[in-house]
Each structure stands twice: as structure tokens, then as C-alpha cells.
Amino acid sequence: MSQLALVIDLNVCVGCHACVTSCKEWNTSGTAGYLADMNPFGKDPTGTFFNRVQTFEVGNFPNTETVHFPKSCLHCEEPPCVPVCPTGASYKRDEDGIVLVDYDKCIGCKYCSWACPYGVRELDEHQKVMKKCTLCVDRIYDESLPENERKPACVMACPTNARLFGDVNDPDSEAAQAIRERGGYQLMPEWGTRPANHYLPRRKTRITIHDDELVRADNPLNKERQLPMPDADDPTLDETTSW
Amino acid sequence: MHPAFSVIFLTTLIGAGQGLYLALYTGQLYEVFKVLPVQDSAHFYAIGSLVAAVLLVAGLFSSFFHLGHPERAWRSAACWRTSWLSREVIALPAFLGMVSAYGLIHYMGWNPVLFTFRDTFAVDLSLLVGAVASLLGFTLFLCTAMIYACIKQLQEWATPLTVVNYTLLGSASGFMLATAFSAWRGSGLTDFFGGWAILITLIALVTRSASLIRNGRIKHKSSLETAIGIRHARIEQKSQGFMAGSFNTREYFHGAPKHVFNLVKWSFLVLVFPVPLVLVSIGLGTHTSSLLFIAFLVQYLGLLAERWFFFAQARHPQNLYYQTVG
Ligand code: SF4
Ligand code: SF4
Ligand code: SF4
């Protein structure tokens, strides 16, 4: 059974928000209705987004590291948001594991958003229904798009290729390989949600050099020993061989 | 969590309605088993059921304000196999229906004796319908509380104490109302209801305090470390990614300053427990029905504060992602 998902490489994400804006742009232009921005030029603007990029600082100054952290629905394999929905509007597709909301059934009770530990569902203030990342289900199967564009908008937009898209259950997919080989992990494993989206950790390339590796402390073969100058009248090797 | 008034009114109103109905039925049971004198007229139960039904309808009405699409509310009965919310949506009208039937049977006097138990206890139709209604009343308490208790990551709610407290606090306010009601109707059940109201309120004091103590020492399983998956004792959010508001910053933060939060806690502890207990005791001693009614009102007011606090106290792990604007 396939499970489509994103794999996000925190090692290369530069926090440019290109995925945020491209996601908003693609999804606000779709047939399912726009992502409402209320009061956009007023005092208290608010809007619906499927994807956010947040920034964290790890460590104590001066040994700090800035981590940019994109966050969207993780399309959990055990999504707690689905069983709690009283109307069946929230559902997980059998064929590709995408978690979706049926906007025509949703009554806007917000219960699913309480059940999601990650805060990725947002109630649209205009349509009054629950919305969330659709994994660009309206792009990835669209045969009118060239094949290399049948990917989520955020994946297409990422300038550093920090977002990989694929079937995490197919061991040969780029996404599954990245998880396997580059230490992909899941968020908040304590709630048993089994997120399908994975994150690739920051990596440091370090070599450890000990002092005794710079100087041969122990030198049984007398390598690099200063040899005494041979006496001037000692035979040279050349003389021996030519002799 | 951000306490929504629709839900605060829903849970407190139906709690009082359920409690009132359970009080009436307990009264009737005691009569049948001849522990208490038989009541004046069938109207006592009929009007009592009417009051309970009005409370339930008011709760139901207020719940609609919580929905983005109230006109689609009927859809919410669909997923009763998995969703406690859906189960509540079914249990509430079912209970309302049975309470109305119970009241109607009393009012119209359609109350044939179905069979006699050991030749002394006459089991009539209202007793049977009432038993079903009581069962539904308890089911409704369970469903309402489980909506909150079943969400694992809201650790303040995810405890059997939530179910116990919803049941006891609802029953307490219902029995308070029953006491005032029966004093007003001049029924002989006043002391009986009053005694139960005092007892249930006292037990609720113990269980609600237990949950306060539990939640005071709760250790949250999620931290910034698990939220972003980086193991380091010092992680600080520098930006949540936007400056404007969002659903995530509104729905999950109560936004009240610490002292207001504590004030609400202490006011509910005072208004739900000691004050009504004193008022009811005096009211029962002096036979003043107005005092009994005030006891109910004070306790109901306290329960509004209690429910506000119940919501505000729960800390959703998503809040870890929304700490700083930037
Ligand atoms: S991340 Fe949240 S909304 Fe998405 S599937 Fe998991 S629980 Fe549901
Ligand atoms: S807000 Fe909509 S999708 Fe979420 S639980 Fe309620 S009905 Fe279901
Ligand atoms: S997959 Fe599509 S909907 Fe989801 S975050 Fe990316 S662009 Fe947005």
C-alpha cells in the first residue's frame, strides 16, 4: 500500500518561505475555494495557510545553531484527527494515504484540530470549514501537467531541494531512501500517530584528530628519524652498486 | 485551550438537565419502593421533566454556535462507531426524547401498572421509560466527558477523572435544582433531594480537587525536543513564521493573564462547593425555597467558571510551535 509523503531536509532548508508562498498561491487558486485572508490590510490580519516555516535556535551562545523548520500536515499513518470527526469529513485515502477533508461535509466543529498534536489544521474563517495540506492532490495526479511537474507546489518551489516527495512505503523511492540512509525521523513519536512525513536531521561533517596522530609518538620503524650524516669516505650506495 | 462559551453553556446546561432528570427519577424510585411518601400529583414529575427538557434544549441550542456550519449538524451523527462527539450527538436527542416521553406519561396519566414485583412494588410504564431515560442520561455524561478525555495529548483531560467530574458536577447542579423545584412545588421530596445534592457536591469536591492536584503536577510528554526532533536541552523559538494571527494562535491559547486564571480557579472552588452547601443547608433548615434556588444559581455560576477553567487549563502540544512571533 502506498503512502505518499514529504521528506524535509533540515540540513539544507534555508528558511526562505518559498514553500509557504507557493503553497498558498497554488491552494488559494484551486477549485475547492480560496484560502481566506481576513482583514489583510487592517489591524488584525489573519489567514489560512497549509504550510509554515518556523525558526528555532538550538544551543547556548556562541555555540548556537539556527534551524528552519517547515511544518505542514504529516499525513499520519495513524491519524488521530480522522476517527474523532463526527461527520466523516476527515478521512484518509486508502490508495495513497493522503489525509483529506471533504469541505462539503465538514460542519466546522474543530474537533479534529484538537486531536492533531501538530497544529496543522486551520479553520477557514470564510468558508467555515477545516482545511489542511492536501499534499497537492490536485497537482500530483493531474495528467495535463508535464510529468516532472506532477509534484506538490512546495516541492517545486524549494530552491535548495529540501523537500522530497514520494511514496515512503516504496523502498526504492527517493523519499524512502532518504529516510533510510540519512536518518529520517518523525515528529512527536510519543503520540503514536506514525507521521508519514519525515525530517532529515542537521548533519555536521567532523573528523576527530588526536595529538598522537599528528606526531608519531610511537615510532618502531624509526620513520622520519633524522639520520646521521654518513662519513665523507664511507662508500655510497651508488658506489656499492657500481662497484 | 481557548474556552468557547458555546461549549461552556452546552456542557453546564445539559449537565443540570441530566442531573435534574436523574433526581426526579430517583425520587420516583424511592416512592415505588415505599421509602418515601407518594407524591402529590403526576404534575410534579411532568413539570420537572419539562424543566429538564428546557435545559437540554437550551444546551443543544448553544452548541450550534460552536459550529461553522450549523445547518449541516445532522451529518454529525454519522461516525458514532469512532467518534465520541458523534455519540454525544445521538445520545443528547435520544435522552431529550425519553425525558419528554417520561414527562408526558406523567402529565397525561398514561401510566398503566405493567406488573407487580413481589406483590408490593407496582412497576408502571413511567418507571420503565424512566429507567431507559436514566441509562441514556448516564450515557450522555459518558459521551460528553469522553469527547475531552479521549484526546491523548490533552493530558489534563485524558483521565477517568474527567468522566467522574462531568457526571458528578452535572448531577450536583441537577439535584440542587430539584431541591429548589420541589420546595417550590411544596413536595415532600425536598429534604431527600437536598440531602443528595449535599452529598454529591461533597464527593464532587473530592474528585474535582483530585483532578486539580493531578493536573498541577502533570508532566507533559511533548517538548520542543520532540516537537522538532532535535535533542538539546536549550531550544528556543525565534519565529513562528508569521506575524498576523491564525487559527493556531486563537484556538489554543486562553490569553488570560495569570492572576485572572487563578481568580477563576478560586472562584469556581468557592462558588461550586462551600457557598451552595451553606445556602442549601440553611434553606433546608428554614424551608426557604428562594434560598434553595439561589444555591442552584450560585452553583451554576460556579460551574460556568469551572468549565472555563477546565478548558483554559489544558495545554495543547501544538502550542510548542507557536511561542514567539519573531
Ligand atoms: S499531522 Fe495532524 S492533521 Fe495531519 S494526519 Fe497527522 S494528525 Fe491528522
Ligand atoms: S471540523 Fe470538520 S473535519 Fe474536523 S472534526 Fe469537525 S466535521 Fe470533521
Ligand atoms: S504539499 Fe501542497 S498543500 Fe501540502 S504544504 Fe506542500 S504545497 Fe501546501
PDB file of N, CA and C in Angstrom, chain A residues 141-233:
ATOM      1  N   TYR A 141      -1.760  14.209  -9.507  1.00  0.00           N
ATOM      2  CA  TYR A 141      -2.379  13.248 -10.426  1.00  0.00           C
ATOM      3  C   TYR A 141      -2.859  13.929 -11.707  1.00  0.00           C
ATOM      4  N   ASP A 142      -2.537  15.209 -11.855  1.00  0.00           N
ATOM      5  CA  ASP A 142      -3.081  15.965 -12.982  1.00  0.00           C
ATOM      6  C   ASP A 142      -2.309  15.642 -14.262  1.00  0.00           C
ATOM      7  N   GLU A 143      -2.964  14.901 -15.154  1.00  0.00           N
ATOM      8  CA  GLU A 143      -2.258  14.442 -16.347  1.00  0.00           C
ATOM      9  C   GLU A 143      -2.073  15.541 -17.373  1.00  0.00           C
ATOM     10  N   SER A 144      -2.711  16.690 -17.143  1.00  0.00           N
ATOM     11  CA  SER A 144      -2.485  17.787 -18.082  1.00  0.00           C
ATOM     12  C   SER A 144      -1.169  18.500 -17.783  1.00  0.00           C
ATOM     13  N   LEU A 145      -0.582  18.187 -16.651  1.00  0.00           N
ATOM     14  CA  LEU A 145       0.718  18.769 -16.327  1.00  0.00           C
ATOM     15  C   LEU A 145       1.809  17.859 -16.881  1.00  0.00           C
ATOM     16  N   PRO A 146       2.946  18.437 -17.282  1.00  0.00           N
ATOM     17  CA  PRO A 146       4.060  17.585 -17.677  1.00  0.00           C
ATOM     18  C   PRO A 146       4.462  16.704 -16.499  1.00  0.00           C
ATOM     19  N   GLU A 147       4.975  15.532 -16.792  1.00  0.00           N
ATOM     20  CA  GLU A 147       5.160  14.553 -15.729  1.00  0.00           C
ATOM     21  C   GLU A 147       6.076  15.065 -14.612  1.00  0.00           C
ATOM     22  N   ASN A 148       7.096  15.821 -14.962  1.00  0.00           N
ATOM     23  CA  ASN A 148       8.015  16.281 -13.913  1.00  0.00           C
ATOM     24  C   ASN A 148       7.423  17.403 -13.066  1.00  0.00           C
ATOM     25  N   GLU A 149       6.238  17.858 -13.432  1.00  0.00           N
ATOM     26  CA  GLU A 149       5.575  18.865 -12.602  1.00  0.00           C
ATOM     27  C   GLU A 149       4.462  18.273 -11.753  1.00  0.00           C
ATOM     28  N   ARG A 150       4.263  16.966 -11.841  1.00  0.00           N
ATOM     29  CA  ARG A 150       3.215  16.349 -11.011  1.00  0.00           C
ATOM     30  C   ARG A 150       3.753  16.129  -9.606  1.00  0.00           C
ATOM     31  N   LYS A 151       4.085  17.218  -8.984  1.00  0.00           N
ATOM     32  CA  LYS A 151       4.640  17.208  -7.627  1.00  0.00           C
ATOM     33  C   LYS A 151       3.968  18.331  -6.863  1.00  0.00           C
ATOM     34  N   PRO A 152       3.995  18.264  -5.539  1.00  0.00           N
ATOM     35  CA  PRO A 152       3.415  19.366  -4.766  1.00  0.00           C
ATOM     36  C   PRO A 152       4.078  20.698  -5.102  1.00  0.00           C
ATOM     37  N   ALA A 153       3.278  21.765  -4.994  1.00  0.00           N
ATOM     38  CA  ALA A 153       3.773  23.095  -5.330  1.00  0.00           C
ATOM     39  C   ALA A 153       4.974  23.473  -4.473  1.00  0.00           C
ATOM     40  N   CYS A 154       4.953  23.082  -3.206  1.00  0.00           N
ATOM     41  CA  CYS A 154       6.046  23.467  -2.309  1.00  0.00           C
ATOM     42  C   CYS A 154       7.343  22.779  -2.699  1.00  0.00           C
ATOM     43  N   VAL A 155       7.215  21.545  -3.193  1.00  0.00           N
ATOM     44  CA  VAL A 155       8.404  20.792  -3.592  1.00  0.00           C
ATOM     45  C   VAL A 155       9.027  21.434  -4.816  1.00  0.00           C
ATOM     46  N   MET A 156       8.145  21.856  -5.759  1.00  0.00           N
ATOM     47  CA  MET A 156       8.629  22.521  -6.970  1.00  0.00           C
ATOM     48  C   MET A 156       9.334  23.836  -6.633  1.00  0.00           C
ATOM     49  N   ALA A 157       8.824  24.512  -5.595  1.00  0.00           N
ATOM     50  CA  ALA A 157       9.318  25.864  -5.328  1.00  0.00           C
ATOM     51  C   ALA A 157      10.621  25.877  -4.551  1.00  0.00           C
ATOM     52  N   CYS A 158      10.915  24.816  -3.839  1.00  0.00           N
ATOM     53  CA  CYS A 158      12.055  24.861  -2.911  1.00  0.00           C
ATOM     54  C   CYS A 158      13.372  25.040  -3.659  1.00  0.00           C
ATOM     55  N   PRO A 159      14.096  26.145  -3.399  1.00  0.00           N
ATOM     56  CA  PRO A 159      15.326  26.408  -4.138  1.00  0.00           C
ATOM     57  C   PRO A 159      16.493  25.513  -3.722  1.00  0.00           C
ATOM     58  N   THR A 160      16.400  24.914  -2.521  1.00  0.00           N
ATOM     59  CA  THR A 160      17.530  24.095  -2.080  1.00  0.00           C
ATOM     60  C   THR A 160      17.218  22.604  -2.149  1.00  0.00           C
ATOM     61  N   ASN A 161      16.078  22.286  -2.719  1.00  0.00           N
ATOM     62  CA  ASN A 161      15.667  20.887  -2.813  1.00  0.00           C
ATOM     63  C   ASN A 161      15.576  20.241  -1.430  1.00  0.00           C
ATOM     64  N   ALA A 162      15.069  20.992  -0.467  1.00  0.00           N
ATOM     65  CA  ALA A 162      14.940  20.466   0.888  1.00  0.00           C
ATOM     66  C   ALA A 162      13.683  19.625   1.040  1.00  0.00           C
ATOM     67  N   ARG A 163      12.821  19.620   0.041  1.00  0.00           N
ATOM     68  CA  ARG A 163      11.565  18.886   0.167  1.00  0.00           C
ATOM     69  C   ARG A 163      11.542  17.771  -0.865  1.00  0.00           C
ATOM     70  N   LEU A 164      11.543  16.546  -0.371  1.00  0.00           N
ATOM     71  CA  LEU A 164      11.453  15.399  -1.265  1.00  0.00           C
ATOM     72  C   LEU A 164      10.041  14.858  -1.168  1.00  0.00           C
ATOM     73  N   PHE A 165       9.527  14.399  -2.292  1.00  0.00           N
ATOM     74  CA  PHE A 165       8.158  13.901  -2.315  1.00  0.00           C
ATOM     75  C   PHE A 165       8.174  12.486  -2.867  1.00  0.00           C
ATOM     76  N   GLY A 166       7.429  11.604  -2.236  1.00  0.00           N
ATOM     77  CA  GLY A 166       7.368  10.263  -2.781  1.00  0.00           C
ATOM     78  C   GLY A 166       6.615   9.318  -1.876  1.00  0.00           C
ATOM     79  N   ASP A 167       6.622   8.057  -2.283  1.00  0.00           N
ATOM     80  CA  ASP A 167       5.928   7.016  -1.549  1.00  0.00           C
ATOM     81  C   ASP A 167       6.888   6.442  -0.512  1.00  0.00           C
ATOM     82  N   VAL A 168       6.615   6.727   0.745  1.00  0.00           N
ATOM     83  CA  VAL A 168       7.561   6.273   1.770  1.00  0.00           C
ATOM     84  C   VAL A 168       7.477   4.764   2.008  1.00  0.00           C
ATOM     85  N   ASN A 169       6.454   4.129   1.454  1.00  0.00           N
ATOM     86  CA  ASN A 169       6.365   2.677   1.606  1.00  0.00           C
ATOM     87  C   ASN A 169       7.049   1.927   0.474  1.00  0.00           C
ATOM     88  N   ASP A 170       7.479   2.651  -0.544  1.00  0.00           N
ATOM     89  CA  ASP A 170       8.188   2.008  -1.649  1.00  0.00           C
ATOM     90  C   ASP A 170       9.686   2.164  -1.380  1.00  0.00           C
ATOM     91  N   PRO A 171      10.354   1.045  -1.040  1.00  0.00           N
ATOM     92  CA  PRO A 171      11.750   1.157  -0.582  1.00  0.00           C
ATOM     93  C   PRO A 171      12.670   1.805  -1.608  1.00  0.00           C
ATOM     94  N   ASP A 172      12.277   1.793  -2.886  1.00  0.00           N
ATOM     95  CA  ASP A 172      13.168   2.350  -3.901  1.00  0.00           C
ATOM     96  C   ASP A 172      12.917   3.821  -4.190  1.00  0.00           C
ATOM     97  N   SER A 173      11.889   4.392  -3.567  1.00  0.00           N
ATOM     98  CA  SER A 173      11.619   5.800  -3.854  1.00  0.00           C
ATOM     99  C   SER A 173      12.691   6.678  -3.229  1.00  0.00           C
ATOM    100  N   GLU A 174      12.846   7.858  -3.819  1.00  0.00           N
ATOM    101  CA  GLU A 174      13.841   8.800  -3.320  1.00  0.00           C
ATOM    102  C   GLU A 174      13.557   9.137  -1.851  1.00  0.00           C
ATOM    103  N   ALA A 175      12.262   9.305  -1.552  1.00  0.00           N
ATOM    104  CA  ALA A 175      11.878   9.674  -0.194  1.00  0.00           C
ATOM    105  C   ALA A 175      12.243   8.573   0.796  1.00  0.00           C
ATOM    106  N   ALA A 176      11.898   7.328   0.455  1.00  0.00           N
ATOM    107  CA  ALA A 176      12.169   6.229   1.381  1.00  0.00           C
ATOM    108  C   ALA A 176      13.665   6.022   1.553  1.00  0.00           C
ATOM    109  N   GLN A 177      14.400   6.172   0.459  1.00  0.00           N
ATOM    110  CA  GLN A 177      15.854   6.015   0.567  1.00  0.00           C
ATOM    111  C   GLN A 177      16.451   7.083   1.474  1.00  0.00           C
ATOM    112  N   ALA A 178      15.969   8.303   1.314  1.00  0.00           N
ATOM    113  CA  ALA A 178      16.496   9.391   2.142  1.00  0.00           C
ATOM    114  C   ALA A 178      16.229   9.116   3.613  1.00  0.00           C
ATOM    115  N   ILE A 179      15.017   8.626   3.912  1.00  0.00           N
ATOM    116  CA  ILE A 179      14.686   8.320   5.305  1.00  0.00           C
ATOM    117  C   ILE A 179      15.632   7.253   5.838  1.00  0.00           C
ATOM    118  N   ARG A 180      15.834   6.237   5.010  1.00  0.00           N
ATOM    119  CA  ARG A 180      16.630   5.088   5.451  1.00  0.00           C
ATOM    120  C   ARG A 180      18.101   5.453   5.620  1.00  0.00           C
ATOM    121  N   GLU A 181      18.613   6.188   4.633  1.00  0.00           N
ATOM    122  CA  GLU A 181      20.065   6.374   4.598  1.00  0.00           C
ATOM    123  C   GLU A 181      20.525   7.641   5.305  1.00  0.00           C
ATOM    124  N   ARG A 182      19.585   8.584   5.501  1.00  0.00           N
ATOM    125  CA  ARG A 182      20.022   9.845   6.082  1.00  0.00           C
ATOM    126  C   ARG A 182      19.300  10.139   7.398  1.00  0.00           C
ATOM    127  N   GLY A 183      18.904   9.074   8.073  1.00  0.00           N
ATOM    128  CA  GLY A 183      18.381   9.236   9.438  1.00  0.00           C
ATOM    129  C   GLY A 183      17.063   9.983   9.523  1.00  0.00           C
ATOM    130  N   GLY A 184      16.131   9.712   8.616  1.00  0.00           N
ATOM    131  CA  GLY A 184      14.825  10.370   8.663  1.00  0.00           C
ATOM    132  C   GLY A 184      14.088  10.034   9.952  1.00  0.00           C
ATOM    133  N   TYR A 185      13.463  11.035  10.556  1.00  0.00           N
ATOM    134  CA  TYR A 185      12.744  10.790  11.814  1.00  0.00           C
ATOM    135  C   TYR A 185      11.366  11.434  11.763  1.00  0.00           C
ATOM    136  N   GLN A 186      10.536  11.060  12.746  1.00  0.00           N
ATOM    137  CA  GLN A 186       9.157  11.550  12.816  1.00  0.00           C
ATOM    138  C   GLN A 186       9.006  12.504  13.994  1.00  0.00           C
ATOM    139  N   LEU A 187       8.022  13.399  13.902  1.00  0.00           N
ATOM    140  CA  LEU A 187       7.793  14.361  14.980  1.00  0.00           C
ATOM    141  C   LEU A 187       6.894  13.763  16.062  1.00  0.00           C
ATOM    142  N   MET A 188       7.144  14.140  17.293  1.00  0.00           N
ATOM    143  CA  MET A 188       6.355  13.718  18.451  1.00  0.00           C
ATOM    144  C   MET A 188       5.943  12.242  18.373  1.00  0.00           C
ATOM    145  N   PRO A 189       6.935  11.351  18.377  1.00  0.00           N
ATOM    146  CA  PRO A 189       6.585   9.925  18.296  1.00  0.00           C
ATOM    147  C   PRO A 189       5.769   9.470  19.505  1.00  0.00           C
ATOM    148  N   GLU A 190       5.757  10.290  20.580  1.00  0.00           N
ATOM    149  CA  GLU A 190       5.091   9.863  21.825  1.00  0.00           C
ATOM    150  C   GLU A 190       3.585   9.687  21.680  1.00  0.00           C
ATOM    151  N   TRP A 191       2.972  10.203  20.609  1.00  0.00           N
ATOM    152  CA  TRP A 191       1.521  10.080  20.500  1.00  0.00           C
ATOM    153  C   TRP A 191       1.092   8.955  19.570  1.00  0.00           C
ATOM    154  N   GLY A 192       2.044   8.197  19.064  1.00  0.00           N
ATOM    155  CA  GLY A 192       1.687   7.028  18.268  1.00  0.00           C
ATOM    156  C   GLY A 192       0.966   7.346  16.969  1.00  0.00           C
ATOM    157  N   THR A 193       1.195   8.531  16.419  1.00  0.00           N
ATOM    158  CA  THR A 193       0.479   8.914  15.208  1.00  0.00           C
ATOM    159  C   THR A 193       1.145   8.385  13.943  1.00  0.00           C
ATOM    160  N   ARG A 194       2.368   7.968  14.043  1.00  0.00           N
ATOM    161  CA  ARG A 194       3.172   7.495  12.915  1.00  0.00           C
ATOM    162  C   ARG A 194       3.088   8.436  11.712  1.00  0.00           C
ATOM    163  N   PRO A 195       3.623   9.632  11.836  1.00  0.00           N
ATOM    164  CA  PRO A 195       3.571  10.556  10.705  1.00  0.00           C
ATOM    165  C   PRO A 195       4.251   9.967   9.472  1.00  0.00           C
ATOM    166  N   ALA A 196       3.650  10.208   8.327  1.00  0.00           N
ATOM    167  CA  ALA A 196       4.266   9.737   7.087  1.00  0.00           C
ATOM    168  C   ALA A 196       5.374  10.688   6.654  1.00  0.00           C
ATOM    169  N   ASN A 197       5.161  11.993   6.873  1.00  0.00           N
ATOM    170  CA  ASN A 197       6.238  12.942   6.589  1.00  0.00           C
ATOM    171  C   ASN A 197       7.388  12.687   7.551  1.00  0.00           C
ATOM    172  N   HIS A 198       8.578  12.762   7.021  1.00  0.00           N
ATOM    173  CA  HIS A 198       9.758  12.594   7.859  1.00  0.00           C
ATOM    174  C   HIS A 198      10.646  13.821   7.728  1.00  0.00           C
ATOM    175  N   TYR A 199      11.528  13.972   8.680  1.00  0.00           N
ATOM    176  CA  TYR A 199      12.506  15.060   8.652  1.00  0.00           C
ATOM    177  C   TYR A 199      13.895  14.461   8.637  1.00  0.00           C
ATOM    178  N   LEU A 200      14.774  15.058   7.846  1.00  0.00           N
ATOM    179  CA  LEU A 200      16.169  14.621   7.840  1.00  0.00           C
ATOM    180  C   LEU A 200      16.951  15.567   8.739  1.00  0.00           C
ATOM    181  N   PRO A 201      17.764  15.008   9.630  1.00  0.00           N
ATOM    182  CA  PRO A 201      18.418  15.845  10.650  1.00  0.00           C
ATOM    183  C   PRO A 201      19.525  16.725  10.077  1.00  0.00           C
ATOM    184  N   ARG A 202      19.905  17.731  10.864  1.00  0.00           N
ATOM    185  CA  ARG A 202      21.093  18.517  10.543  1.00  0.00           C
ATOM    186  C   ARG A 202      22.287  17.589  10.613  1.00  0.00           C
ATOM    187  N   ARG A 203      23.231  17.781   9.718  1.00  0.00           N
ATOM    188  CA  ARG A 203      24.427  16.933   9.762  1.00  0.00           C
ATOM    189  C   ARG A 203      25.672  17.795   9.817  1.00  0.00           C
ATOM    190  N   LYS A 204      26.634  17.331  10.569  1.00  0.00           N
ATOM    191  CA  LYS A 204      27.920  18.027  10.669  1.00  0.00           C
ATOM    192  C   LYS A 204      28.955  17.061  10.154  1.00  0.00           C
ATOM    193  N   THR A 205      29.858  17.524   9.326  1.00  0.00           N
ATOM    194  CA  THR A 205      30.941  16.654   8.904  1.00  0.00           C
ATOM    195  C   THR A 205      32.154  17.008   9.758  1.00  0.00           C
ATOM    196  N   ARG A 206      32.507  16.092  10.623  1.00  0.00           N
ATOM    197  CA  ARG A 206      33.617  16.361  11.531  1.00  0.00           C
ATOM    198  C   ARG A 206      34.600  15.212  11.427  1.00  0.00           C
ATOM    199  N   ILE A 207      35.926  15.505  11.493  1.00  0.00           N
ATOM    200  CA  ILE A 207      36.858  14.406  11.708  1.00  0.00           C
ATOM    201  C   ILE A 207      37.563  14.656  13.025  1.00  0.00           C
ATOM    202  N   THR A 208      37.773  13.596  13.701  1.00  0.00           N
ATOM    203  CA  THR A 208      38.406  13.730  15.005  1.00  0.00           C
ATOM    204  C   THR A 208      39.886  13.420  14.853  1.00  0.00           C
ATOM    205  N   ILE A 209      40.752  14.363  15.212  1.00  0.00           N
ATOM    206  CA  ILE A 209      42.205  14.153  15.105  1.00  0.00           C
ATOM    207  C   ILE A 209      42.815  14.264  16.497  1.00  0.00           C
ATOM    208  N   HIS A 210      43.456  13.193  16.908  1.00  0.00           N
ATOM    209  CA  HIS A 210      44.114  13.230  18.214  1.00  0.00           C
ATOM    210  C   HIS A 210      45.563  13.688  18.033  1.00  0.00           C
ATOM    211  N   ASP A 211      46.172  14.226  19.085  1.00  0.00           N
ATOM    212  CA  ASP A 211      47.542  14.743  19.004  1.00  0.00           C
ATOM    213  C   ASP A 211      48.532  13.702  18.512  1.00  0.00           C
ATOM    214  N   ASP A 212      48.360  12.495  18.994  1.00  0.00           N
ATOM    215  CA  ASP A 212      49.330  11.470  18.633  1.00  0.00           C
ATOM    216  C   ASP A 212      49.170  11.029  17.183  1.00  0.00           C
ATOM    217  N   GLU A 213      48.127  11.572  16.524  1.00  0.00           N
ATOM    218  CA  GLU A 213      48.017  11.284  15.112  1.00  0.00           C
ATOM    219  C   GLU A 213      48.797  12.313  14.297  1.00  0.00           C
ATOM    220  N   LEU A 214      49.103  13.459  14.907  1.00  0.00           N
ATOM    221  CA  LEU A 214      49.874  14.486  14.214  1.00  0.00           C
ATOM    222  C   LEU A 214      51.372  14.215  14.355  1.00  0.00           C
ATOM    223  N   VAL A 215      51.784  13.717  15.490  1.00  0.00           N
ATOM    224  CA  VAL A 215      53.184  13.386  15.755  1.00  0.00           C
ATOM    225  C   VAL A 215      53.244  11.899  16.025  1.00  0.00           C
ATOM    226  N   ARG A 216      54.221  11.209  15.410  1.00  0.00           N
ATOM    227  CA  ARG A 216      54.272   9.772  15.694  1.00  0.00           C
ATOM    228  C   ARG A 216      54.948   9.585  17.041  1.00  0.00           C
ATOM    229  N   ALA A 217      54.096   9.405  18.075  1.00  0.00           N
ATOM    230  CA  ALA A 217      54.648   9.256  19.407  1.00  0.00           C
ATOM    231  C   ALA A 217      55.390   7.933  19.512  1.00  0.00           C
ATOM    232  N   ASP A 218      54.859   6.978  18.828  1.00  0.00           N
ATOM    233  CA  ASP A 218      55.371   5.634  18.934  1.00  0.00           C
ATOM    234  C   ASP A 218      55.887   5.300  17.532  1.00  0.00           C
ATOM    235  N   ASN A 219      57.185   5.083  17.377  1.00  0.00           N
ATOM    236  CA  ASN A 219      57.730   5.035  16.020  1.00  0.00           C
ATOM    237  C   ASN A 219      58.692   3.862  15.866  1.00  0.00           C
ATOM    238  N   PRO A 220      58.149   2.636  15.887  1.00  0.00           N
ATOM    239  CA  PRO A 220      59.032   1.458  15.922  1.00  0.00           C
ATOM    240  C   PRO A 220      59.903   1.354  14.675  1.00  0.00           C
ATOM    241  N   LEU A 221      59.427   1.852  13.568  1.00  0.00           N
ATOM    242  CA  LEU A 221      60.224   1.695  12.356  1.00  0.00           C
ATOM    243  C   LEU A 221      61.143   2.888  12.122  1.00  0.00           C
ATOM    244  N   ASN A 222      61.186   3.765  13.149  1.00  0.00           N
ATOM    245  CA  ASN A 222      62.069   4.935  13.046  1.00  0.00           C
ATOM    246  C   ASN A 222      61.829   5.751  11.795  1.00  0.00           C
ATOM    247  N   LYS A 223      60.531   5.839  11.390  1.00  0.00           N
ATOM    248  CA  LYS A 223      60.197   6.669  10.234  1.00  0.00           C
ATOM    249  C   LYS A 223      60.492   8.121  10.557  1.00  0.00           C
ATOM    250  N   GLU A 224      60.901   8.875   9.602  1.00  0.00           N
ATOM    251  CA  GLU A 224      61.198  10.291   9.699  1.00  0.00           C
ATOM    252  C   GLU A 224      62.279  10.608  10.741  1.00  0.00           C
ATOM    253  N   ARG A 225      63.070   9.597  11.106  1.00  0.00           N
ATOM    254  CA  ARG A 225      64.146   9.863  12.049  1.00  0.00           C
ATOM    255  C   ARG A 225      65.228  10.677  11.354  1.00  0.00           C
ATOM    256  N   GLN A 226      65.848  11.595  12.037  1.00  0.00           N
ATOM    257  CA  GLN A 226      66.988  12.334  11.482  1.00  0.00           C
ATOM    258  C   GLN A 226      68.167  11.363  11.412  1.00  0.00           C
ATOM    259  N   LEU A 227      68.601  11.028  10.226  1.00  0.00           N
ATOM    260  CA  LEU A 227      69.720  10.097  10.109  1.00  0.00           C
ATOM    261  C   LEU A 227      71.044  10.870  10.241  1.00  0.00           C
ATOM    262  N   PRO A 228      71.984  10.267  10.921  1.00  0.00           N
ATOM    263  CA  PRO A 228      73.283  10.957  10.996  1.00  0.00           C
ATOM    264  C   PRO A 228      73.913  11.056   9.600  1.00  0.00           C
ATOM    265  N   MET A 229      74.653  12.139   9.384  1.00  0.00           N
ATOM    266  CA  MET A 229      75.336  12.269   8.095  1.00  0.00           C
ATOM    267  C   MET A 229      76.378  11.160   7.973  1.00  0.00           C
ATOM    268  N   PRO A 230      76.399  10.453   6.860  1.00  0.00           N
ATOM    269  CA  PRO A 230      77.474   9.440   6.698  1.00  0.00           C
ATOM    270  C   PRO A 230      78.833  10.116   6.572  1.00  0.00           C
ATOM    271  N   ASP A 231      79.886   9.414   7.020  1.00  0.00           N
ATOM    272  CA  ASP A 231      81.219   9.978   6.866  1.00  0.00           C
ATOM    273  C   ASP A 231      81.518  10.167   5.384  1.00  0.00           C
ATOM    274  N   ALA A 232      82.319  11.176   5.107  1.00  0.00           N
ATOM    275  CA  ALA A 232      82.589  11.521   3.716  1.00  0.00           C
ATOM    276  C   ALA A 232      83.248  10.359   2.970  1.00  0.00           C
ATOM    277  N   ASP A 233      84.058   9.561   3.709  1.00  0.00           N
ATOM    278  CA  ASP A 233      84.741   8.482   2.989  1.00  0.00           C
ATOM    279  C   ASP A 233      84.014   7.148   3.051  1.00  0.00           C
TER     280      ASP A 233
END
